[in-house]
Short mmCIF file of C-alpha atoms and ligand atoms in Angstrom, two decimals:
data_model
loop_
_atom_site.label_atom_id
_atom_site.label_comp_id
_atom_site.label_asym_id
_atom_site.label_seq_id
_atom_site.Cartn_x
_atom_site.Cartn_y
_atom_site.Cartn_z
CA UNK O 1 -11.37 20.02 -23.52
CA UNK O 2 -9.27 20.13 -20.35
CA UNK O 3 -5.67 18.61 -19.68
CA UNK O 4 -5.34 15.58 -17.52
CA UNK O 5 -3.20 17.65 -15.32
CA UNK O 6 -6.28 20.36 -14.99
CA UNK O 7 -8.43 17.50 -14.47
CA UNK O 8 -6.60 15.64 -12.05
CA UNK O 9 -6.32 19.94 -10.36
CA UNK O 10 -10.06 19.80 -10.52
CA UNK O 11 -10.72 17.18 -8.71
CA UNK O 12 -8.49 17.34 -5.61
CA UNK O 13 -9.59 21.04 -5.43
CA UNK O 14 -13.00 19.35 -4.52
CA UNK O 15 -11.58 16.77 -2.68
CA UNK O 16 -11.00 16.75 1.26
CA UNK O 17 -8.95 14.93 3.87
CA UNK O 18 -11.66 12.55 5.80
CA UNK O 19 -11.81 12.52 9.46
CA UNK O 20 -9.98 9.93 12.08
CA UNK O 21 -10.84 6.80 13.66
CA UNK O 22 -9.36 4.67 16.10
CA UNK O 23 -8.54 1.02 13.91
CA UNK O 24 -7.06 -2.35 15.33
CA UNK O 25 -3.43 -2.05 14.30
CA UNK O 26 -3.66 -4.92 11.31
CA UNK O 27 -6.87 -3.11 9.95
CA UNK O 28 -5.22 -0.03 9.77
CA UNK O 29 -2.68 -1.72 6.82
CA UNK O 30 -2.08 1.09 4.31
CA UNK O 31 -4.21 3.87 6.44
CA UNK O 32 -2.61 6.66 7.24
CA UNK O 33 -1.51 7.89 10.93
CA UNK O 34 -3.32 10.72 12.85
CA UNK O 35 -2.04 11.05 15.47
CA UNK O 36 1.93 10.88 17.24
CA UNK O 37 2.97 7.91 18.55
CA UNK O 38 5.29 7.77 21.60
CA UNK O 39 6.62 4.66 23.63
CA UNK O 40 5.45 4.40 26.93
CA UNK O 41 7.83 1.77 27.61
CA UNK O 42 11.91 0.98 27.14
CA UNK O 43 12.39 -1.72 24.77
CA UNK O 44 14.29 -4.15 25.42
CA UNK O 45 12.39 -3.33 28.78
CA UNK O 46 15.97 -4.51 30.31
CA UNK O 47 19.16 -5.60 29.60
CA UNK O 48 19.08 -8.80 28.19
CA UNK O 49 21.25 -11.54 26.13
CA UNK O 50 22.41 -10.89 23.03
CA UNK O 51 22.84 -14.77 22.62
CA UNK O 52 22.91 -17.95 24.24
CA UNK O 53 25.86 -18.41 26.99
CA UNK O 54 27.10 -17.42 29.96
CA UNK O 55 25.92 -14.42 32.28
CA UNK O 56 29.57 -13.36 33.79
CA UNK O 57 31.18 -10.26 35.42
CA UNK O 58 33.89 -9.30 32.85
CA UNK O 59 36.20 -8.60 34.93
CA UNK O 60 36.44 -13.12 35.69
CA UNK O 61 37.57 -13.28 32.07
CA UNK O 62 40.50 -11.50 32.07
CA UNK O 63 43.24 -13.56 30.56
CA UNK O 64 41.15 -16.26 29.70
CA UNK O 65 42.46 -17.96 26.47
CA UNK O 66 41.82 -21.85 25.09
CA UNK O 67 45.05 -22.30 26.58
CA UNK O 68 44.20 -20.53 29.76
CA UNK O 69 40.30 -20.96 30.80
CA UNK O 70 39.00 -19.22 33.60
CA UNK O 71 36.83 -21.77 35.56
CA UNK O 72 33.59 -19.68 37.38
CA UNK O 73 30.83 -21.59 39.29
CA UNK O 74 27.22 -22.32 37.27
CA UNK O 75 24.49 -20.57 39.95
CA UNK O 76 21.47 -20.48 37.91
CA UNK O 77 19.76 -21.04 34.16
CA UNK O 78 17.95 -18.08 32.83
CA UNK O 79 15.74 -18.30 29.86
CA UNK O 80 14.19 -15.84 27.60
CA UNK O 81 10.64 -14.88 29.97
CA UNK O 82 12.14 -15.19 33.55
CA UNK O 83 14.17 -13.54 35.45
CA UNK O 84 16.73 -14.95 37.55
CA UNK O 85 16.51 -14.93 41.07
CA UNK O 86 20.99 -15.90 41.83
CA UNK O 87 23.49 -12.36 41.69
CA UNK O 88 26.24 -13.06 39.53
CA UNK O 89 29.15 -12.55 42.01
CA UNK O 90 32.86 -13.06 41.61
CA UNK O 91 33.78 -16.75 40.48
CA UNK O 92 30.21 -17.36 39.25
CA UNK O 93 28.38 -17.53 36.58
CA UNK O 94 24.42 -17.77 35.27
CA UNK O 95 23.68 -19.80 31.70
CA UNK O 96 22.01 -17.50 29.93
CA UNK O 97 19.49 -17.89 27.07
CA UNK O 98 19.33 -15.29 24.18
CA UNK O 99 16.30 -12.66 25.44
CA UNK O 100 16.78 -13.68 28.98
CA UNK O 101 17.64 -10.35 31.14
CA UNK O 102 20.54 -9.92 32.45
CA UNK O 103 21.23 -10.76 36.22
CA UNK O 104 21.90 -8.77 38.71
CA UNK O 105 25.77 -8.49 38.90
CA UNK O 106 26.63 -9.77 35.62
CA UNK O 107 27.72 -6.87 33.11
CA UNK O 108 28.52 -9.32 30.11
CA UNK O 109 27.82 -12.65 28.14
CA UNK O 110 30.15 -14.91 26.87
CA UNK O 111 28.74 -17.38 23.91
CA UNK O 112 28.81 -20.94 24.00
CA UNK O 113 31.23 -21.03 21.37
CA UNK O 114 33.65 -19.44 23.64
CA UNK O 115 33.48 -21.55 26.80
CA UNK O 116 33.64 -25.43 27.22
CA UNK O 117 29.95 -25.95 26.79
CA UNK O 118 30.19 -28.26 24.85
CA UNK O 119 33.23 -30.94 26.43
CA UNK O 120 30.55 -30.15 29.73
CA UNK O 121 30.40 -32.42 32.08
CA UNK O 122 26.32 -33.36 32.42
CA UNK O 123 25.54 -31.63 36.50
CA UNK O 124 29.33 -30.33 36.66
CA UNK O 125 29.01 -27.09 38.50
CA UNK O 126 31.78 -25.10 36.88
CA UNK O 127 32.26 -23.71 33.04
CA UNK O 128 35.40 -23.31 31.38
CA UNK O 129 35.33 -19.45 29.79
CA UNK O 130 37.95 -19.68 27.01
CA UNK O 131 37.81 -15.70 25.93
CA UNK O 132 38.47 -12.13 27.51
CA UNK O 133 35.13 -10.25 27.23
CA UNK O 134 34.71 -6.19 27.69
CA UNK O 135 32.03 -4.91 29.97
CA UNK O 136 28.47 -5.15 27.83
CA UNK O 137 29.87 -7.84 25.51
CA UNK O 138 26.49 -9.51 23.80
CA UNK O 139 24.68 -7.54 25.68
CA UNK O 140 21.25 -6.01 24.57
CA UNK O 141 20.84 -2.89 26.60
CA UNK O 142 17.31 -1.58 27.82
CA UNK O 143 15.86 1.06 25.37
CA UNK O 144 18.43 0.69 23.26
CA UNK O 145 16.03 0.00 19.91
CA UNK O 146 13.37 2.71 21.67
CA UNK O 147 13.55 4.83 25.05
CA UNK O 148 10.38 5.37 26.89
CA UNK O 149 9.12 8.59 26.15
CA UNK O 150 10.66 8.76 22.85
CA UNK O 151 8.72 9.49 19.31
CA UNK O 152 8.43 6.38 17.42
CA UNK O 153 6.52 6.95 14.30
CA UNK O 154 5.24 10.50 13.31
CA UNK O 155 1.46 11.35 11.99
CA UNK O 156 1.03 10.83 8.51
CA UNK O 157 3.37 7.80 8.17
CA UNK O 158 1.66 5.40 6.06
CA UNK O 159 1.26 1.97 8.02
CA UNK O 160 2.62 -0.44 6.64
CA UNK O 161 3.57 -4.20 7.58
CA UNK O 162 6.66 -2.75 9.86
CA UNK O 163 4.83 -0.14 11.31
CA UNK O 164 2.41 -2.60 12.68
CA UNK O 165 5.21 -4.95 14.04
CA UNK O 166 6.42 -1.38 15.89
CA UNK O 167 3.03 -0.61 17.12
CA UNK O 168 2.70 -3.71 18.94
CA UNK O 169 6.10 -4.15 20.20
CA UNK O 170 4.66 -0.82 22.08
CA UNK O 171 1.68 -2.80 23.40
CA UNK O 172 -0.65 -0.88 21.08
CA UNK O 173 -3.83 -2.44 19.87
CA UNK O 174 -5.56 0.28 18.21
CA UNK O 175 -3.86 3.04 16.91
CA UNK O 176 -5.92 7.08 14.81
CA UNK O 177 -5.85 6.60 11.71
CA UNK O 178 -7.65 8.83 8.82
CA UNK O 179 -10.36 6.37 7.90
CA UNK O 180 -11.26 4.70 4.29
CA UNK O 181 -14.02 6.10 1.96
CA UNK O 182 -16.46 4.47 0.92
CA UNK O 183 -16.57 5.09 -3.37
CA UNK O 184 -20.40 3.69 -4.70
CA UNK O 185 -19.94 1.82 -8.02
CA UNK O 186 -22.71 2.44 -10.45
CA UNK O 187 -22.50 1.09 -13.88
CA UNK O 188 -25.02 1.81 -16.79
CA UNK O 189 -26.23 -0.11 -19.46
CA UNK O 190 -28.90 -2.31 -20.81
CA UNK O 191 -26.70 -4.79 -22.59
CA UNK O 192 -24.77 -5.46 -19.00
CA UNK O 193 -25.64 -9.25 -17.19
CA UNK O 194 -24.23 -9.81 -13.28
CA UNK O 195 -21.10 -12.69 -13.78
CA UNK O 196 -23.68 -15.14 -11.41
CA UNK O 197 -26.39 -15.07 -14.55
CA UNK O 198 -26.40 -16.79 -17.76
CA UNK O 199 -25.84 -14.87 -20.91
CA UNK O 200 -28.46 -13.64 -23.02
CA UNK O 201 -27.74 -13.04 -26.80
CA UNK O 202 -27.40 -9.78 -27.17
CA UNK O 203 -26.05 -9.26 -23.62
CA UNK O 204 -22.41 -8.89 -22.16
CA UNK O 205 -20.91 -9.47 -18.96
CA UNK O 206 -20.38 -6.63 -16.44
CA UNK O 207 -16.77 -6.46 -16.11
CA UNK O 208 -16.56 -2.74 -15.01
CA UNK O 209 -18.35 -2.92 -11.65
CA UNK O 210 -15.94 -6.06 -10.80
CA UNK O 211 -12.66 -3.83 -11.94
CA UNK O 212 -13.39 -1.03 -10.43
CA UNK O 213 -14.38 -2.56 -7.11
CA UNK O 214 -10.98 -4.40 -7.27
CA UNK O 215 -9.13 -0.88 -7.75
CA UNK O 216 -10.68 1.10 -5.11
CA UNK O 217 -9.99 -1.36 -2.44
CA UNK O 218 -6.79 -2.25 -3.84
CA UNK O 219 -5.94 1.70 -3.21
CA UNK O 220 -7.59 1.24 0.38
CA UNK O 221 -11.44 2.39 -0.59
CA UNK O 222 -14.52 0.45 0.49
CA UNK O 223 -15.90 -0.30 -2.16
CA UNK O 224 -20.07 -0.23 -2.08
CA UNK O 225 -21.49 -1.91 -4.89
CA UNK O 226 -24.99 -0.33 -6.60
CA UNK O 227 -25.17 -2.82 -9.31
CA UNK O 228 -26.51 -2.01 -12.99
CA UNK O 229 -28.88 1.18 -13.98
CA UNK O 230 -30.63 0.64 -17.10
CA UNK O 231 -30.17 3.52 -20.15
CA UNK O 232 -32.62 5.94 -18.79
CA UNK O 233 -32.54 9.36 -16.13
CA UNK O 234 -34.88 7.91 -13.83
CA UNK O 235 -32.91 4.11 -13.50
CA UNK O 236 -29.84 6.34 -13.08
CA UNK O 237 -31.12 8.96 -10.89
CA UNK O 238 -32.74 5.98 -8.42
CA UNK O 239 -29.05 4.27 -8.21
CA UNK O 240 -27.60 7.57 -7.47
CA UNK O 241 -29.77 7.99 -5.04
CA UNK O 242 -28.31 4.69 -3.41
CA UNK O 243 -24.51 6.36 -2.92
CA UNK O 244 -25.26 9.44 -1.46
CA UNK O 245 -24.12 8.41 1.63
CA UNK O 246 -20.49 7.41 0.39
CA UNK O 247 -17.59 9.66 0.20
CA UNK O 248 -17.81 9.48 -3.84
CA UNK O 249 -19.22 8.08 -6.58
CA UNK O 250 -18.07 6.21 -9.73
CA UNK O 251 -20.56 5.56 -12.50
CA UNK O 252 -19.38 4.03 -15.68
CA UNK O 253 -20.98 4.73 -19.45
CA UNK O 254 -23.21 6.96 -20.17
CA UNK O 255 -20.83 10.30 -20.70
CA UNK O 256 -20.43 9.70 -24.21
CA UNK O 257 -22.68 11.30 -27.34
CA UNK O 258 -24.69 7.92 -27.62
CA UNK O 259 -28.03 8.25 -27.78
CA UNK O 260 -28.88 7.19 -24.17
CA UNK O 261 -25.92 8.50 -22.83
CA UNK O 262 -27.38 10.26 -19.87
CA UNK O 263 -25.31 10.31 -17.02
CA UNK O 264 -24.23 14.26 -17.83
CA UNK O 265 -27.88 15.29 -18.17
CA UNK O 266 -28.51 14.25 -14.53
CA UNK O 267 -25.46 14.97 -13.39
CA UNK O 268 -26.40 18.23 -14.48
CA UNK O 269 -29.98 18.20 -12.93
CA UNK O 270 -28.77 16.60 -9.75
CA UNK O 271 -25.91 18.69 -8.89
CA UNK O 272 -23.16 20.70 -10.74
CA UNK O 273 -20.82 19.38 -13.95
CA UNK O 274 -17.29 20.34 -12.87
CA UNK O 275 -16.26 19.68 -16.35
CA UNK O 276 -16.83 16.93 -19.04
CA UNK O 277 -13.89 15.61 -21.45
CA UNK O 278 -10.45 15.49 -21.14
CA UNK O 279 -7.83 15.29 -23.47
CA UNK O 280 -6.23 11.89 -23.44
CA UNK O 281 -6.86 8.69 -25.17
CA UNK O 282 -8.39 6.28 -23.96
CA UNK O 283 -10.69 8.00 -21.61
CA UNK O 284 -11.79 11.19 -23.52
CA UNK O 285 -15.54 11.27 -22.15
CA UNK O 286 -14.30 11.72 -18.44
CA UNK O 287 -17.13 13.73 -16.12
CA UNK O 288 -16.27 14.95 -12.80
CA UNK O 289 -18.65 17.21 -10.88
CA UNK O 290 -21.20 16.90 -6.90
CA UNK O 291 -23.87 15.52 -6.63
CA UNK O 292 -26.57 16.89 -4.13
CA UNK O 293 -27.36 14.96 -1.50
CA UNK O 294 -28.43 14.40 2.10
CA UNK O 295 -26.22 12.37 5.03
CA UNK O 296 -28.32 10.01 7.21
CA UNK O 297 -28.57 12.59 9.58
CA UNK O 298 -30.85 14.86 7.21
CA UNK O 299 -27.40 17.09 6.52
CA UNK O 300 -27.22 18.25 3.10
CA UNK O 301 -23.84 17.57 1.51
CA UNK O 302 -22.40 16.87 -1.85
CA UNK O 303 -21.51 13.97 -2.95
CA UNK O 304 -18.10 13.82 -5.02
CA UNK O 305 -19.07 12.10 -8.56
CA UNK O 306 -16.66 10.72 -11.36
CA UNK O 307 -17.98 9.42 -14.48
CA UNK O 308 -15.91 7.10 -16.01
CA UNK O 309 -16.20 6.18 -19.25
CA UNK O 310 -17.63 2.55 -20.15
CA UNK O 311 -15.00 0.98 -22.36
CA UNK O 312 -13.48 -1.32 -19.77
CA UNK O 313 -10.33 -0.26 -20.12
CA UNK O 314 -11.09 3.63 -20.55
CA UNK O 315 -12.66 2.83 -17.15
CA UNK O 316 -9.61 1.51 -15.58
CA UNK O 317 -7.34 4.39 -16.71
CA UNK O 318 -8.96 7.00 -15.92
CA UNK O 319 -10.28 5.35 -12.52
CA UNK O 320 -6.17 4.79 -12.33
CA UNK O 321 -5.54 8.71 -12.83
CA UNK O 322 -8.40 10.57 -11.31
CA UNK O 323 -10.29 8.19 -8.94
CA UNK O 324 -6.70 6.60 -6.82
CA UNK O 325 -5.44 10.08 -6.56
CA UNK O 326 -8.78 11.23 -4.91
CA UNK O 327 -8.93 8.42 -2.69
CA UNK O 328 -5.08 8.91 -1.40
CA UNK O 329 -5.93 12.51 -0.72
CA UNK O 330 -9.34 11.35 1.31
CA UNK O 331 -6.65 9.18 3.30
CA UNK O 332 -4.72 11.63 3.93
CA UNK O 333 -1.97 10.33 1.84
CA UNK O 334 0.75 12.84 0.47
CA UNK O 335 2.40 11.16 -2.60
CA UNK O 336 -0.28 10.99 -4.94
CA UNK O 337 1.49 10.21 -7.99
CA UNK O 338 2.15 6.80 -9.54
CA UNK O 339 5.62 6.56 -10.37
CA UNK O 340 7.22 8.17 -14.20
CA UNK O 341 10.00 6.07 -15.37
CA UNK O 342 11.53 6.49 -18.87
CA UNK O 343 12.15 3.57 -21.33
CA UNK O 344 13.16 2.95 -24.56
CA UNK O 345 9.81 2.38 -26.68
CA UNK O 346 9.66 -1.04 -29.17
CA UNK O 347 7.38 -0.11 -31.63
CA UNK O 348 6.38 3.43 -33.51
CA UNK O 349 3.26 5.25 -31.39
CA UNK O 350 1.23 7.48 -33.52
CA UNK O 351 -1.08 10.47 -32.01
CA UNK O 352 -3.60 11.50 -34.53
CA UNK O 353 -5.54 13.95 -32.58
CA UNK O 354 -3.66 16.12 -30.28
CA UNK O 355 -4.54 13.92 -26.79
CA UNK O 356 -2.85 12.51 -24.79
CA UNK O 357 -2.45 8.37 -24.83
CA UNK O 358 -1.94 6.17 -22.59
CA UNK O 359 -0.47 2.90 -24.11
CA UNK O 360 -0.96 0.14 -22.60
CA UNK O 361 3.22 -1.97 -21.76
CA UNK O 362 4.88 -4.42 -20.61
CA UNK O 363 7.84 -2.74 -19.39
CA UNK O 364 11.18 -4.80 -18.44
CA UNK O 365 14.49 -4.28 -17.39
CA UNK O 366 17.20 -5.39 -20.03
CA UNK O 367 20.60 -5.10 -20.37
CA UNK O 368 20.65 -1.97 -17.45
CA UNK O 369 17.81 -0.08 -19.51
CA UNK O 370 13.99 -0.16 -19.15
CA UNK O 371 12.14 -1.66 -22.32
CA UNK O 372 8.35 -1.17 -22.85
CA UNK O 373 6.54 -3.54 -25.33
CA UNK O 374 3.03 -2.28 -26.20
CA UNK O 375 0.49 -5.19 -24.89
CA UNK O 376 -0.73 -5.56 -28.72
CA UNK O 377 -4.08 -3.37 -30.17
CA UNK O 378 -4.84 -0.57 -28.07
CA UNK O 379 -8.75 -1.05 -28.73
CA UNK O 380 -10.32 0.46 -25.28
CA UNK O 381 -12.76 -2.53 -25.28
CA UNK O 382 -9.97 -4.75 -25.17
CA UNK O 383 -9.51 -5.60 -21.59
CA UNK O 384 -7.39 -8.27 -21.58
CA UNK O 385 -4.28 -6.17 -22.86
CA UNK O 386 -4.97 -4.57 -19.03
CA UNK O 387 -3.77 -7.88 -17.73
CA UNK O 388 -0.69 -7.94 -19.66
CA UNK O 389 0.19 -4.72 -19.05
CA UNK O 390 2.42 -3.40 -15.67
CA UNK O 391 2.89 0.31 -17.12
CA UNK O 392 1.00 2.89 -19.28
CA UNK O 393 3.39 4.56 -22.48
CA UNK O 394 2.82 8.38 -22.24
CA UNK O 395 2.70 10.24 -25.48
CA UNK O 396 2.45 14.07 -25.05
CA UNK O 397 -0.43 16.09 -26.90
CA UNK O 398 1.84 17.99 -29.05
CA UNK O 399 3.60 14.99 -30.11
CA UNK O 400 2.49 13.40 -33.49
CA UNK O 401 4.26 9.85 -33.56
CA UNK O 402 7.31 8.37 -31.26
CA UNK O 403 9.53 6.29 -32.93
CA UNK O 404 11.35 2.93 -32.38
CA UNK O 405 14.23 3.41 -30.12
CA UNK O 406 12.80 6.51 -28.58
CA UNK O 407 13.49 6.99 -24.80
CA UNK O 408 9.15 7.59 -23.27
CA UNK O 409 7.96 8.03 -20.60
CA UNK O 410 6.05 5.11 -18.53
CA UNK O 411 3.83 5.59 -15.53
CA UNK O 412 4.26 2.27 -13.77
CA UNK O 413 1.06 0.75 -12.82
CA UNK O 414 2.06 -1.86 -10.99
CA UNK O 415 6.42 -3.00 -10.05
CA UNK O 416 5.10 -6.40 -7.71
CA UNK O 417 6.43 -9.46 -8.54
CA UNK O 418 3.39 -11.00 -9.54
CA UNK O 419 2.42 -8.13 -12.26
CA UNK O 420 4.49 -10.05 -15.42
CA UNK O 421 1.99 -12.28 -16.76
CA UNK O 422 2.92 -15.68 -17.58
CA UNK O 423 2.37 -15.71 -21.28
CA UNK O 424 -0.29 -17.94 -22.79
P1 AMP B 1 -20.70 3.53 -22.99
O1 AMP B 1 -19.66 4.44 -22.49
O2 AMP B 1 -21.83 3.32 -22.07
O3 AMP B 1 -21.13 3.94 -24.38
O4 AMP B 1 -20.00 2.09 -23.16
C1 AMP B 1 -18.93 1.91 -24.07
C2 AMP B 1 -18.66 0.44 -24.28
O5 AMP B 1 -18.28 -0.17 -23.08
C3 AMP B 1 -19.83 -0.36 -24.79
O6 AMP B 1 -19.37 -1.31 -25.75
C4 AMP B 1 -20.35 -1.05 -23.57
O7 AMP B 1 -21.02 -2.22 -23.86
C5 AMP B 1 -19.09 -1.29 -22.78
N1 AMP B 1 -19.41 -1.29 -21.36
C6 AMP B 1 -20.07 -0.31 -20.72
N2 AMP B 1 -20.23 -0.63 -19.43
C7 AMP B 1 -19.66 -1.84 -19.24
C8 AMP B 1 -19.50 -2.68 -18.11
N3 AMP B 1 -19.97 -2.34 -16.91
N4 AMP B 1 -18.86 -3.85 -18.28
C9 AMP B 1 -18.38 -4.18 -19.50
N5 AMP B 1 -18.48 -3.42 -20.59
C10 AMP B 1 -19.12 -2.26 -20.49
MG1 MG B 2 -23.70 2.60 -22.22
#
């Protein structure tokens, strides 16, 4: 049996970088750059208003106090979109909106709140500046938040919801980006109904293809659905057959020692078993290996598989620490690691067998420390505790119980706000 560490080696060993694609800037969310990107423009393309006021020369304010206005002549009003057509000369002025650019002449603004704006006359043709302003007072100056020609965001910068906001304050629409796989989801099993039938007794629900579908596009994957195989090699070998063209494959059930556990066998007939079991808990019967396939062009190529194991839970975890890494790396993503944190543990862990678990928490921050609650029994079936949870307890392999009180590690699954359940 292999570490997770090996494993987790294993797989991005096999797994490549995918190729770019041009996207429309809020489609590209989360995708990962490709290419430079430089400004072709100056922005603030000129100099413009800092706030709304007056449009002045400096130099007319000197002196000017409450006590002592300086009185210039109103030319013009400027707002934000237009440009004015009046020259601020000496003894004038242009009202000036915040955004508007700057007219020619003027080299300053002065703010309402520092002239007579308000004690304005309706129509009277002069304003009452009541404060000395320096040259470029409230003044926004052209390229000052970019130059043309500069770099603005680098390849390989993740996009997020600022980077799109840059992007189009550069006038771009479509930006290279290294494009989403597609992951197939194949579960197995007779016992397994679709949530829009009723249940048969005997019969369960299939959670697994819902879950995982949720995690790979919730990492950034398209998710292609291939529904339920039955128990047998030639059900699973026909829904294979179905997700050869995606970038990888997830199957669920079928890798453990059951009796029509075959996914291994054909994985094994089909292409090549990169290795079978690792050493954690839940998740043990984790496959990874290709499977052989052709592209729609007639290409041969291999298919990246991952069979997960069918617990519902076991499924999630292991999709969490094989399958999200594998996609991030297809993306072209760098940090592939969820983030460790350590916390002081609430109840006694014990590790019977050498693996290594993966307890399912509620971690919290009290009193300046992290605190992680288990979720309550650690059954792999039971998939509700997944909903609870917003971080997995780590206990090594060589460790044979933590105790109350003990500082563990957590790997965080999930810091948004939403992630603490309301309790019911
Ligand atoms: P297996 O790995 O196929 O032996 O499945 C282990 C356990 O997980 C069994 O109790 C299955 O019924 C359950 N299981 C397998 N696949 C799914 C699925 N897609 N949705 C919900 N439960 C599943
Ligand atoms: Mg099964």
């Amino acid at each position: 049996m292999i570490s997770v560490e090996q494993a987790l080696e294993k797989i991005l060993s096999h797994t490549d970088v995918l190729e770019e694609e041009p996207r429309p800037i809020l489609d590209a969310m989360g995708q990962v750059l490709a290419e430079d990107i430089y400004s072709t423009i100056d922005i603030p393309p000129l100099d413009n208003s800092a706030m709304d006021g007056y449009a002045v020369r400096s130099e007319d304010t000197c002196g000017a106090s409450r006590e002592s206005p300086r009185f210039l002549r109103v030319i013009d009003t400027v707002m934000a979109g237009s440009i004015s057509e009046y020259e601020v000369k000496p003894g004038t002025a242009v009202r000036i909106m915040t955004g508007a650019p700057l007219p020619k002449g003027a080299d300053a603004v002065v703010r309402f709140e520092d002239t007579d704006e308000t004690e304005r006359e309706e129509g009277s043709a002069e304003t009452g500046i009541l404060l000395q302003v320096e040259p470029g007072a409230d003044v926004r100056h052209a390229g000052e938040d970019i130059a043309k020609g500069s770099k603005v965001l680098g390849e390989g910068t993740v996009i997020r919801p600022p980077e799109v906001g840059a992007l189009a304050s550069l006038g771009r629409s479509k930006v290279m980006v290294i494009r989403r796989p597609t992951v197939a989801i194949l579960v197995t099993g007779a016992e397994l109904v679709d949530v829009n039938q009723p249940l048969p007794v005997g019969k369960i629900y299939n959670s697994n293809t819902y879950s995982i579908a949720a995690l790979v596009r919730h990492y950034g994957g398209i998710p292609k659905i291939l529904g339920v195989a039955l128990d047998s090699e030639d059900a699973l070998v026909s829904g294979l057959h179905q997700g050869l063209d995606a970038d990888m494959l997830v199957t669920t059930g079928g890798v453990s020692m059951g009796d029509y556990d075959v996914v291994k066998d054909v994985l094994a007939k089909q292409g090549e078993v990169v290795f079978w079991k690792v050493r954690m808990k839940p998740g043990k019967p984790v496959a990874f290996g290709r499977i052989k396939g052709v592209d729609k062009g007639g290409v041969a190529r291999n298919v990246l598989h991952l069979g997960l194991p069918g617990n519902p839970v076991s499924a999630m975890i292991t999709f969490e620490l094989f399958a999200r890494p594998a996609i991030l790396k297809m993306m072209g993503k760098k940090n592939l690691a969820k983030p460790v944190i350590e916390a002081v543990i609430e109840a006694p862990i014990v590790n019977e067998d050498g693996r290594r678990i993966f307890a399912r928490a509620i971690v919290e921050k009290r009193g300046g420390q992290y605190v992680a609650r288990l979720t309550g029994p650690q059954g792999s079936g039971i998939l509700t505790s997944m909903t609870l949870a917003n971080g997995l307890v780590i206990v090594p392999e060589d460790k044979t119980r933590v105790e109350k009180g003990d500082i563990v590690q957590v790997m965080i699954l999930d810091w948004s706000e939403e992630s603490c359940r309301i309790d019911i």
